[in-house]
PDB file of C-alpha atoms in Angstrom:
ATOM      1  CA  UNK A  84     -34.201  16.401 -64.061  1.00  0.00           C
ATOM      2  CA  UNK A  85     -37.255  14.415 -63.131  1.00  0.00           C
ATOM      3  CA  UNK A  86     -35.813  11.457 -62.547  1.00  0.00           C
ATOM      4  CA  UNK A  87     -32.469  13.154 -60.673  1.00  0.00           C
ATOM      5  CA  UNK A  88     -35.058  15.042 -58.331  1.00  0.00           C
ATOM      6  CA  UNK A  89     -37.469  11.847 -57.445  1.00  0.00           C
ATOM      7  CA  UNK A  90     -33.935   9.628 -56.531  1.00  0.00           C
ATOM      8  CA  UNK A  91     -32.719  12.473 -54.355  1.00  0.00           C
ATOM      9  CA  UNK A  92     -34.358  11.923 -51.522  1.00  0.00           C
ATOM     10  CA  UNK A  93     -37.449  11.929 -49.323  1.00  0.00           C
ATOM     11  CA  UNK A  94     -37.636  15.729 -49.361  1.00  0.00           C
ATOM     12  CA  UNK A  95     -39.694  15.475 -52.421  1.00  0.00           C
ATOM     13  CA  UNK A  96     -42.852  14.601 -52.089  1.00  0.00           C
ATOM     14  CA  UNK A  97     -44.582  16.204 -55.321  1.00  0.00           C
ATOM     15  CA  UNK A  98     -44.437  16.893 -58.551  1.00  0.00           C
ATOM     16  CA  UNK A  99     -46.444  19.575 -60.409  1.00  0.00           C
ATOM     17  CA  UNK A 100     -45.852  18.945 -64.125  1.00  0.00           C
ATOM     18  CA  UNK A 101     -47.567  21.525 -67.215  1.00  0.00           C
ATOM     19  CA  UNK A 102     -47.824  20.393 -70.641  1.00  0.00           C
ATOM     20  CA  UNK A 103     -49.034  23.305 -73.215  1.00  0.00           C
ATOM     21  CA  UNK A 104     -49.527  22.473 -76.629  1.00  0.00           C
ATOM     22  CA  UNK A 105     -50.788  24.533 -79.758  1.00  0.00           C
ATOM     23  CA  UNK A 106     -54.495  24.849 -80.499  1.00  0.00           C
ATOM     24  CA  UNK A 107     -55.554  24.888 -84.288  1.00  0.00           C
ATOM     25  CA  UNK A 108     -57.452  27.787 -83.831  1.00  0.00           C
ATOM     26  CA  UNK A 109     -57.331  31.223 -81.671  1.00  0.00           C
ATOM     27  CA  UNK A 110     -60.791  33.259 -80.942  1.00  0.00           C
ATOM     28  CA  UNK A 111     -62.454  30.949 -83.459  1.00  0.00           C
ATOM     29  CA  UNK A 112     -59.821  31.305 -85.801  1.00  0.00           C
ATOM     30  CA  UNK A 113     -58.679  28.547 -87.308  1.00  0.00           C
ATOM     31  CA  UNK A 114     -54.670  29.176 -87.315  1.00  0.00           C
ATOM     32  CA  UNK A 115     -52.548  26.910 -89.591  1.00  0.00           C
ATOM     33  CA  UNK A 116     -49.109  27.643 -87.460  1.00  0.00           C
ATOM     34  CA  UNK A 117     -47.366  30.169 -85.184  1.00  0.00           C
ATOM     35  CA  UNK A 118     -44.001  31.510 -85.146  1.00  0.00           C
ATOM     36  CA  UNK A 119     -42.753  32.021 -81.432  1.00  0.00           C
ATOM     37  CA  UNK A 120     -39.923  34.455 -81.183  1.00  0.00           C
ATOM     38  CA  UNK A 121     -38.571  36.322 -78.138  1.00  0.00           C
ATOM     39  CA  UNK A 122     -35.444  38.119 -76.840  1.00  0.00           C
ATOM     40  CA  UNK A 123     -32.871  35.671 -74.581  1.00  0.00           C
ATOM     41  CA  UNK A 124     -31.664  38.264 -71.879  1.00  0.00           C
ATOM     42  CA  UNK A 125     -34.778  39.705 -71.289  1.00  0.00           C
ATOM     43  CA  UNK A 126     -36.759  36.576 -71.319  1.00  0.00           C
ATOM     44  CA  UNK A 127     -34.032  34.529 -69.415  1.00  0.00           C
ATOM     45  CA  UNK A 128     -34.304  37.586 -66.838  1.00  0.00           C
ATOM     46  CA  UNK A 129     -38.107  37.792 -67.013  1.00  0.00           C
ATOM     47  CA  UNK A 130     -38.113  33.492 -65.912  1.00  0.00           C
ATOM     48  CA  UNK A 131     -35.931  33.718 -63.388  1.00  0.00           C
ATOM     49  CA  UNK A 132     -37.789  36.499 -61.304  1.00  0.00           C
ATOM     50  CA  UNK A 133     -41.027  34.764 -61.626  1.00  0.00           C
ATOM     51  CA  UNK A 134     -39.219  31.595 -60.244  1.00  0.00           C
ATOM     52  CA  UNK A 135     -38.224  33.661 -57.522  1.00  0.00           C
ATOM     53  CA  UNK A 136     -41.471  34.952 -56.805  1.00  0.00           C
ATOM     54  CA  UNK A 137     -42.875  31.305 -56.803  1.00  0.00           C
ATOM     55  CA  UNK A 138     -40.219  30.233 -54.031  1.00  0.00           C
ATOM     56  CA  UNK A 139     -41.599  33.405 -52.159  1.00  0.00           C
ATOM     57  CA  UNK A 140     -44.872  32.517 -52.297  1.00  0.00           C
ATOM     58  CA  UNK A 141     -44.990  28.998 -51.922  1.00  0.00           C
ATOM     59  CA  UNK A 142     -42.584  26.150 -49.909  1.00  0.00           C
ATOM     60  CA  UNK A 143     -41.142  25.039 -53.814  1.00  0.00           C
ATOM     61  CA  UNK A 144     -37.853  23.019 -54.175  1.00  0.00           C
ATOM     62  CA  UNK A 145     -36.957  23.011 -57.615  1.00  0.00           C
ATOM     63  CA  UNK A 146     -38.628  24.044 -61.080  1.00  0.00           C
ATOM     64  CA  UNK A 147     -38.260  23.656 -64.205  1.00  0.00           C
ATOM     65  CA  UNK A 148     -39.503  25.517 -67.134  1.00  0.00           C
ATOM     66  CA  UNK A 149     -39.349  24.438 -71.294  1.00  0.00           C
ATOM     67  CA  UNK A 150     -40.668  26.760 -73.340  1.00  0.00           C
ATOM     68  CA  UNK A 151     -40.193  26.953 -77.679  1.00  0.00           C
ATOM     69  CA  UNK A 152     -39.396  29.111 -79.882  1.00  0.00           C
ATOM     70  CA  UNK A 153     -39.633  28.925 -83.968  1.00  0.00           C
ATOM     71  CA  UNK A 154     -42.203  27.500 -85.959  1.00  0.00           C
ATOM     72  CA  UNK A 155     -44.720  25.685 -84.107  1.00  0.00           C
ATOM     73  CA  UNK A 156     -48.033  23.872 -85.443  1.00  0.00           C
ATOM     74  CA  UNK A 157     -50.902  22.478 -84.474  1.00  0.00           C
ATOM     75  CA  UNK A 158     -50.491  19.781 -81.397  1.00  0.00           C
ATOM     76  CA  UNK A 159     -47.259  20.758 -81.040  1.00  0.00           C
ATOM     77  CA  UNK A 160     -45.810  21.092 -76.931  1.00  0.00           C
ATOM     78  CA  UNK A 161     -44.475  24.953 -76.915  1.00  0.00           C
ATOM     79  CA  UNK A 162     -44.145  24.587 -73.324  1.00  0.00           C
ATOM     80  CA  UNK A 163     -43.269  22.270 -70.072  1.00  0.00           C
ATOM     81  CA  UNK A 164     -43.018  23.552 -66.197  1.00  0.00           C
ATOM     82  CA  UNK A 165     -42.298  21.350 -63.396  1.00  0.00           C
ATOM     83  CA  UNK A 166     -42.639  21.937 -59.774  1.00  0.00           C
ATOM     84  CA  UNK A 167     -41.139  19.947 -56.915  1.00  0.00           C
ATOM     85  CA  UNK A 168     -42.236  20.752 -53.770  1.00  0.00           C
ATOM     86  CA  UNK A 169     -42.904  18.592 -50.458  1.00  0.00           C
ATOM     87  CA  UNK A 170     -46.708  19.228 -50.472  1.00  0.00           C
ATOM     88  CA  UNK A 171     -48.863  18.819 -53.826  1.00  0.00           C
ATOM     89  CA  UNK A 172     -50.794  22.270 -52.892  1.00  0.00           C
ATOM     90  CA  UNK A 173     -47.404  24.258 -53.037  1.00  0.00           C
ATOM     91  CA  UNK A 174     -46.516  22.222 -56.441  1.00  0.00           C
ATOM     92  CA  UNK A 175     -49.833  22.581 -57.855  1.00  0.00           C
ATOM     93  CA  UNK A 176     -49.625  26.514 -56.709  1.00  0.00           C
ATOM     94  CA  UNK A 177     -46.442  27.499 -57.817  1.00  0.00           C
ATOM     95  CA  UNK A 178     -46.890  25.677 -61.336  1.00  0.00           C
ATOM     96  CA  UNK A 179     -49.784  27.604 -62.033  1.00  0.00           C
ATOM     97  CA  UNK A 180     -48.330  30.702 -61.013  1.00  0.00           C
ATOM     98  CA  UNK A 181     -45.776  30.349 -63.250  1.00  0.00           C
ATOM     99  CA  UNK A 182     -47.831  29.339 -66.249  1.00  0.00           C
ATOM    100  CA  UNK A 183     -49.598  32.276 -65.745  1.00  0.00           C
ATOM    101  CA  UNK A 184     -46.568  34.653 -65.373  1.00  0.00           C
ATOM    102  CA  UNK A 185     -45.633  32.771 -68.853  1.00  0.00           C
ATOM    103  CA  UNK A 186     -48.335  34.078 -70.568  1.00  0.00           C
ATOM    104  CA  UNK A 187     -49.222  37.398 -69.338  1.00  0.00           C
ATOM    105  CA  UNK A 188     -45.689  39.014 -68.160  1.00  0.00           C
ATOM    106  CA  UNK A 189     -42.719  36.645 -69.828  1.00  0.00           C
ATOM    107  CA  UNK A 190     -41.617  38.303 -73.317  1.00  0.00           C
ATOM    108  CA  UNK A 191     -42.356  35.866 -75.999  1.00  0.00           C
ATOM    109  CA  UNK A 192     -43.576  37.122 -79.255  1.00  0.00           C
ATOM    110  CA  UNK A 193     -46.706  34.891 -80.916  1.00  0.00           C
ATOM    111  CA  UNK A 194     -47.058  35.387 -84.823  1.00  0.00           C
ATOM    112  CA  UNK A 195     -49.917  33.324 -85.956  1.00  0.00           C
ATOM    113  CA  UNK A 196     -50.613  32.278 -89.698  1.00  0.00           C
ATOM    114  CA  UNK A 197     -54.222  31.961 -90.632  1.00  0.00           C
ATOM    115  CA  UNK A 198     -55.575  29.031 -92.065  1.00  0.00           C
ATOM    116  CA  UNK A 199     -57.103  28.782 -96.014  1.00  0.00           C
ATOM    117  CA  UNK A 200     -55.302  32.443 -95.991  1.00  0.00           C
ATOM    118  CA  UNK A 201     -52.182  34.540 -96.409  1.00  0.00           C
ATOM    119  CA  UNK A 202     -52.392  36.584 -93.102  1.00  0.00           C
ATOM    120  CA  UNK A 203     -50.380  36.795 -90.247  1.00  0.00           C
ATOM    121  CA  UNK A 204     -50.755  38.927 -87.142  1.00  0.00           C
ATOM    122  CA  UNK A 205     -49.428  39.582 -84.057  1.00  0.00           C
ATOM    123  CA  UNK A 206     -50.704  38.256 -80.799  1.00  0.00           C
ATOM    124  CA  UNK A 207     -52.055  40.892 -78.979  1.00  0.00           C
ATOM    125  CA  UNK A 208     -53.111  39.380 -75.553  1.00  0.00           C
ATOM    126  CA  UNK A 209     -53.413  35.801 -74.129  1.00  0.00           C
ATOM    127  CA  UNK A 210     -56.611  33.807 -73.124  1.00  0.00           C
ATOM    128  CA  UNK A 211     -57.061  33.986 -69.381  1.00  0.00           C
ATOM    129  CA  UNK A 212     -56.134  30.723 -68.718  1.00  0.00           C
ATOM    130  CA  UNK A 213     -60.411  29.303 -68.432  1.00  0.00           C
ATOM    131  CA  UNK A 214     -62.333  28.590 -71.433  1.00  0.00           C
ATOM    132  CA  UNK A 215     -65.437  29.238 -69.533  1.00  0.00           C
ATOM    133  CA  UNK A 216     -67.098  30.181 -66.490  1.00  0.00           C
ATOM    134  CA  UNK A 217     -67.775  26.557 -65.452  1.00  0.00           C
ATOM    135  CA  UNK A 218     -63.569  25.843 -65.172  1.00  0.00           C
ATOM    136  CA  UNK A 219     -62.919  28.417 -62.533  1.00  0.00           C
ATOM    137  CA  UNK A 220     -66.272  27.711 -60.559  1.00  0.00           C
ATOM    138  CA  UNK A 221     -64.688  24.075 -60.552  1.00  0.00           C
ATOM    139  CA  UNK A 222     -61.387  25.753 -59.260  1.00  0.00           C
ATOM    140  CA  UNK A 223     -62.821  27.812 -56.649  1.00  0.00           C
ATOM    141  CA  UNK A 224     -65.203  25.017 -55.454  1.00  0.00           C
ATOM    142  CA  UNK A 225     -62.062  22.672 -54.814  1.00  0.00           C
ATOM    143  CA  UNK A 226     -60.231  25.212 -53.545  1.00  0.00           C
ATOM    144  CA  UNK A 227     -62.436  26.119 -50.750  1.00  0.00           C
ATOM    145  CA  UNK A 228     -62.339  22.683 -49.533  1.00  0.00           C
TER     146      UNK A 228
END
């Protein structure tokens, strides 16, 4: 899709691309692997309103969005969204946008396995998307200018 998107034309002048992979470890727990699971209708739905939300918001040509399901471990990619767009700010925008969507609204199911241990729980809630105060003073700062 990359690839048929830059060759198309001139129209295109960014590309907004997401990588997520899996962490060993959740709230300083070390997790050994996660099953993903989730329901195709309603997740299938769930994608393509926040894509349409994201060409609401922001001038966004095309998108594209990966996401895994199944057993997953450690340094694996669970997920992949691309943005093309004519301006970087509307790529960058809508990309993040729709990562976030993915992990707070999007219904995908997150059963992690505990390291050294035989539990598995649920994942209640997602991180926020900062691992610390310093990341989104960063992202304001640059924002601003």
């Amino acid at each position: 899709k990359y690839q048929n998107n830059h060759m198309r034309g001139y129209d295109y002048g960014a590309t907004s691309v997401f990588v997520g992979s899996m962490r060993d470890f959740n709230e300083n727990t070390k997790v050994s692997h996660m099953f993903l699971e989730h329901y195709p209708e309603m997740t299938e739905s769930q994608l393509e309103h926040t894509v349409k939300q994201a060409q609401q918001s922001w001038t966004i040509l095309d998108t594209l969005i990966i996401h895994r399901i199944g057993n997953i471990t450690p340094a694996d990619t669970i997920v992949m969204v691309a943005v093309w767009a004519a301006h970087r700010g509307d790529a960058f925008d809508a990309s993040r946008f729709i990562m976030e969507k993915l992990k707070s609204t999007v219904p995908f199911w997150k059963k992690e396995s505990i390291a050294d241990s035989r539990n598995n729980h649920w994942v209640t809630k997602n991180t926020n998307g900062y691992s610390q105060p310093q990341s989104r003073k960063l992202s304001d700062t640059s924002m601003k200018q």
